[in-house]
PDB file of C-alpha atoms in Angstrom:
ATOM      1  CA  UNK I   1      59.236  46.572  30.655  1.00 55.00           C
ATOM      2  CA  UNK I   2      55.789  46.334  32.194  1.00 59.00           C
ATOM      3  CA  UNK I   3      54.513  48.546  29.146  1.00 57.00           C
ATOM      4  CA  UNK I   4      55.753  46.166  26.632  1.00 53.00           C
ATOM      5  CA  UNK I   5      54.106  43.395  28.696  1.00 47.00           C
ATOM      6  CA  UNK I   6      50.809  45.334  28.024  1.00 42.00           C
ATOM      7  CA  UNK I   7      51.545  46.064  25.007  1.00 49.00           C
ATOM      8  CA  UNK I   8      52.199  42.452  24.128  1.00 45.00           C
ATOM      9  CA  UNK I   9      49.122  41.357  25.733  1.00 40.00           C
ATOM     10  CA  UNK I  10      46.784  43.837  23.352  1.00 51.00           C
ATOM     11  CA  UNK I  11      49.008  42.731  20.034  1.00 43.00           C
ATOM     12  CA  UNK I  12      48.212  39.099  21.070  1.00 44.00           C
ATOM     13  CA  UNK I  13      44.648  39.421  22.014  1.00 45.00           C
ATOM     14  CA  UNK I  14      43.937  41.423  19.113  1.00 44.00           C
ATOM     15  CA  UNK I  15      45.228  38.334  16.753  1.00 40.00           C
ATOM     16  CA  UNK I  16      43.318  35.664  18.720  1.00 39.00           C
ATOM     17  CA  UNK I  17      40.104  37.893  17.726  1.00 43.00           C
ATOM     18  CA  UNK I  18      41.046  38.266  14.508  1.00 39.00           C
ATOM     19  CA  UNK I  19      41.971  34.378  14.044  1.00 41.00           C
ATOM     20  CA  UNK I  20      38.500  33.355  15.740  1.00 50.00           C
ATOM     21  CA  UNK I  21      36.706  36.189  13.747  1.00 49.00           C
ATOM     22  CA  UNK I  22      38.188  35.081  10.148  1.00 55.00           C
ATOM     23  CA  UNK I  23      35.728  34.142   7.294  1.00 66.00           C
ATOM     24  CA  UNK I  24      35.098  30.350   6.792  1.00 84.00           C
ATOM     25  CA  UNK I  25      36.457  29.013   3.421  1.00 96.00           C
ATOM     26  CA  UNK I  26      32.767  28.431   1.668  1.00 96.00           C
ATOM     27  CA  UNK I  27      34.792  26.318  -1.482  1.00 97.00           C
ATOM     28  CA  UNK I  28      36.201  23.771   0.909  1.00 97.00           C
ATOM     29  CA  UNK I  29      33.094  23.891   2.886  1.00 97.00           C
ATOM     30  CA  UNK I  30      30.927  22.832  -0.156  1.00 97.00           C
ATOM     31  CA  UNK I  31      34.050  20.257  -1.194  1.00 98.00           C
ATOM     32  CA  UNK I  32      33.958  18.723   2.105  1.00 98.00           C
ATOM     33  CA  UNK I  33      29.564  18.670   2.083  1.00 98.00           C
ATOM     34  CA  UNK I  34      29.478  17.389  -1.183  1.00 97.00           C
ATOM     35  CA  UNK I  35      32.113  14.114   0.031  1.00 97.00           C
ATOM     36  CA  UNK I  36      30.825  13.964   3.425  1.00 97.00           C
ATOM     37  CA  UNK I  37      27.567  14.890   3.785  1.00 96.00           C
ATOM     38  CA  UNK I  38      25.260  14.695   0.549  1.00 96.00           C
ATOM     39  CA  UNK I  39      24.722  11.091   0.590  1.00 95.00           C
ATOM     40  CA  UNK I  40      22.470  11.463   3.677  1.00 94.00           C
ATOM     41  CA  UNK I  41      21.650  15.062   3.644  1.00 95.00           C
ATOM     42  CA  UNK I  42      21.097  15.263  -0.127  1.00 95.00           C
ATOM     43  CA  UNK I  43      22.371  17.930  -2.306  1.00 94.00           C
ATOM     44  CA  UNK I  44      19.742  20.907  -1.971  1.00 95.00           C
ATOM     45  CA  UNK I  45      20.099  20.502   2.157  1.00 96.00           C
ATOM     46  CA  UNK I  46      16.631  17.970   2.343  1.00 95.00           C
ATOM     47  CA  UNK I  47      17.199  14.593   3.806  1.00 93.00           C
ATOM     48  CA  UNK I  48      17.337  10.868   1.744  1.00 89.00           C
ATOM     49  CA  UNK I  49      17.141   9.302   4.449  1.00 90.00           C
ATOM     50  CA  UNK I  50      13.854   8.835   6.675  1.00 91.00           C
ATOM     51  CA  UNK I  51      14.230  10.967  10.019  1.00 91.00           C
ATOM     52  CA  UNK I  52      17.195  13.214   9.424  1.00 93.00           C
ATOM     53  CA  UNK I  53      16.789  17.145   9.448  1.00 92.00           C
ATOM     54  CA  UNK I  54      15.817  19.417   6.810  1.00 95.00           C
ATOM     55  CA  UNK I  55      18.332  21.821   6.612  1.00 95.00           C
ATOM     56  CA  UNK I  56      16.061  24.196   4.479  1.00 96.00           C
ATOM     57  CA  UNK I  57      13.472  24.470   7.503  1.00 94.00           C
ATOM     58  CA  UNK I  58      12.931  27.945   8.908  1.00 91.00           C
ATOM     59  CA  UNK I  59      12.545  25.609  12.412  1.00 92.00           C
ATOM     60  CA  UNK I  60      15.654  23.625  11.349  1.00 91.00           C
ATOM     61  CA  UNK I  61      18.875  22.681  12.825  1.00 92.00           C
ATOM     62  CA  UNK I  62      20.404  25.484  11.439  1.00 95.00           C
ATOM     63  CA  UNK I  63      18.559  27.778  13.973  1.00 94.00           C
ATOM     64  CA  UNK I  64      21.059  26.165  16.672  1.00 93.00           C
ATOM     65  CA  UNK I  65      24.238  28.239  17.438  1.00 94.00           C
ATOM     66  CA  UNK I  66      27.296  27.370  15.391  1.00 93.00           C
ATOM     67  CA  UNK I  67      28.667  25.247  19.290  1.00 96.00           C
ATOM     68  CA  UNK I  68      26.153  23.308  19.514  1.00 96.00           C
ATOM     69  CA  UNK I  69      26.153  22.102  15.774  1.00 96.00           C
ATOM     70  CA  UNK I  70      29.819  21.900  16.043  1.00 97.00           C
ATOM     71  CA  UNK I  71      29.459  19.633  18.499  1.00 97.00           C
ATOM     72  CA  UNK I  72      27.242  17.457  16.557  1.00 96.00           C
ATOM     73  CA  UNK I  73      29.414  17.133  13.843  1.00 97.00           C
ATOM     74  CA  UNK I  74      32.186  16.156  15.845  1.00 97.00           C
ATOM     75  CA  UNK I  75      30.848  14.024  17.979  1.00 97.00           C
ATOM     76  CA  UNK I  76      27.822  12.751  15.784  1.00 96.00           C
ATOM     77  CA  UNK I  77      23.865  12.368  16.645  1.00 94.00           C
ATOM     78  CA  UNK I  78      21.496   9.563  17.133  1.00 93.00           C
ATOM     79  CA  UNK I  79      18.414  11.307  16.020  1.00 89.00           C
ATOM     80  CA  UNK I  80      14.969   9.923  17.545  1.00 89.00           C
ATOM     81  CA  UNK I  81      12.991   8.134  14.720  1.00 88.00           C
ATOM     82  CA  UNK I  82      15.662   8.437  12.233  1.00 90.00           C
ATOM     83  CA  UNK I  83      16.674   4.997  10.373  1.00 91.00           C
ATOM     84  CA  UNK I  84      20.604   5.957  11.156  1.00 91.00           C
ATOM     85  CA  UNK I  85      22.773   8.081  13.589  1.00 94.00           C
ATOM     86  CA  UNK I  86      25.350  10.030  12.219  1.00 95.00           C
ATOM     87  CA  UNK I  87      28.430   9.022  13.382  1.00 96.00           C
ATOM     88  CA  UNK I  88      31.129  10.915  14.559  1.00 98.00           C
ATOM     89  CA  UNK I  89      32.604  13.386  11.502  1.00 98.00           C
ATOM     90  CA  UNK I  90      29.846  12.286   9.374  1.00 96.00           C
ATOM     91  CA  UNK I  91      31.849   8.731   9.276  1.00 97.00           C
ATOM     92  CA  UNK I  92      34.698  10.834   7.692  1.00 97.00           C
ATOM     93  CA  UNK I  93      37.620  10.666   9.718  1.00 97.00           C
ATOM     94  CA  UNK I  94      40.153  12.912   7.623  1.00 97.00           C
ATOM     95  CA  UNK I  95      37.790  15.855   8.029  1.00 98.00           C
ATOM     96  CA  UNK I  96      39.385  18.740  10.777  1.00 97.00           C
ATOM     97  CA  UNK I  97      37.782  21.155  12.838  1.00 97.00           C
ATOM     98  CA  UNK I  98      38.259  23.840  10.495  1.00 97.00           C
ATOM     99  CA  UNK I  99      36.680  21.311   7.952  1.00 97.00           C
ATOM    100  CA  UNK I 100      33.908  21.140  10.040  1.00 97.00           C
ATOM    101  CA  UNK I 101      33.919  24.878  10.447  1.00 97.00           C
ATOM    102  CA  UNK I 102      34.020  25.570   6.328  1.00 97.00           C
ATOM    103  CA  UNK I 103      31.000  23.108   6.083  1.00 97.00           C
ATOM    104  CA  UNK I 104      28.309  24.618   8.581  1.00 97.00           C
ATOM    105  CA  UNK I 105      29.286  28.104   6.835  1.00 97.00           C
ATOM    106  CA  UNK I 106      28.470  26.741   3.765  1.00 97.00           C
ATOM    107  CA  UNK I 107      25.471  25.157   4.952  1.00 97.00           C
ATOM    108  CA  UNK I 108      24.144  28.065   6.722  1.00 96.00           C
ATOM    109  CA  UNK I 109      25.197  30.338   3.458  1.00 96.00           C
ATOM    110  CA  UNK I 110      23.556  27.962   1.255  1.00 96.00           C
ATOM    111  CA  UNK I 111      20.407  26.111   2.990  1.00 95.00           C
ATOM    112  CA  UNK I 112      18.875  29.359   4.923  1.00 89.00           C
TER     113      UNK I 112
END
């Protein structure tokens, strides 16, 4: 009994690494940039709007680790000299983590 416990343990341990570990979908990431995020970020990963980050910097907010810009996307940013905050979700309130998770792989694949 206690061997199947351990065993049971490893088999589920071993998925949740897997699961955490699995490849971001880059399509849906650049589907869910291109509705979201372009309008502010522009297409090629530079800014149109006064103050916001240039995602094509080697100094960049794509330096950050992939928490901390998590976090930004989900909880938005209010940006010091920029003319707008993001809001929470980019203002898009369909998008889900794993949304979220697609797009900064795609950014990251695409922008660095």
């Amino acid at each position: 009994m206690k061997r199947q416990y351990v065993i049971s343990l490893i088999a589920i341990s071993a998925f949740s690494v897997a699961a955490q570990a699995a490849p971001q979908d880059l399509a849906n990431g650049k589907e869910k940039y291109e509705e979201t995020c372009i309008a502010c970020h522009g297409e090629n990963g530079k800014p149109t709007i006064p103050g916001l980050p240039d995602f094509t910097s080697r100094t960049g907010p794509l330096k950050k680790g992939n928490s901390a810009l998590f976090k930004s996307v989900m909880e938005g940013v209010d940006r010091p000299g920029a003319d707008m905050a993001m809001p929470p979700l980019g203002g898009n309130p369909d998008l889900t983590e794993d949304d979220v998770r697609d797009i900064l792989s795609y950014m990251r694949k695409t922008f660095q």
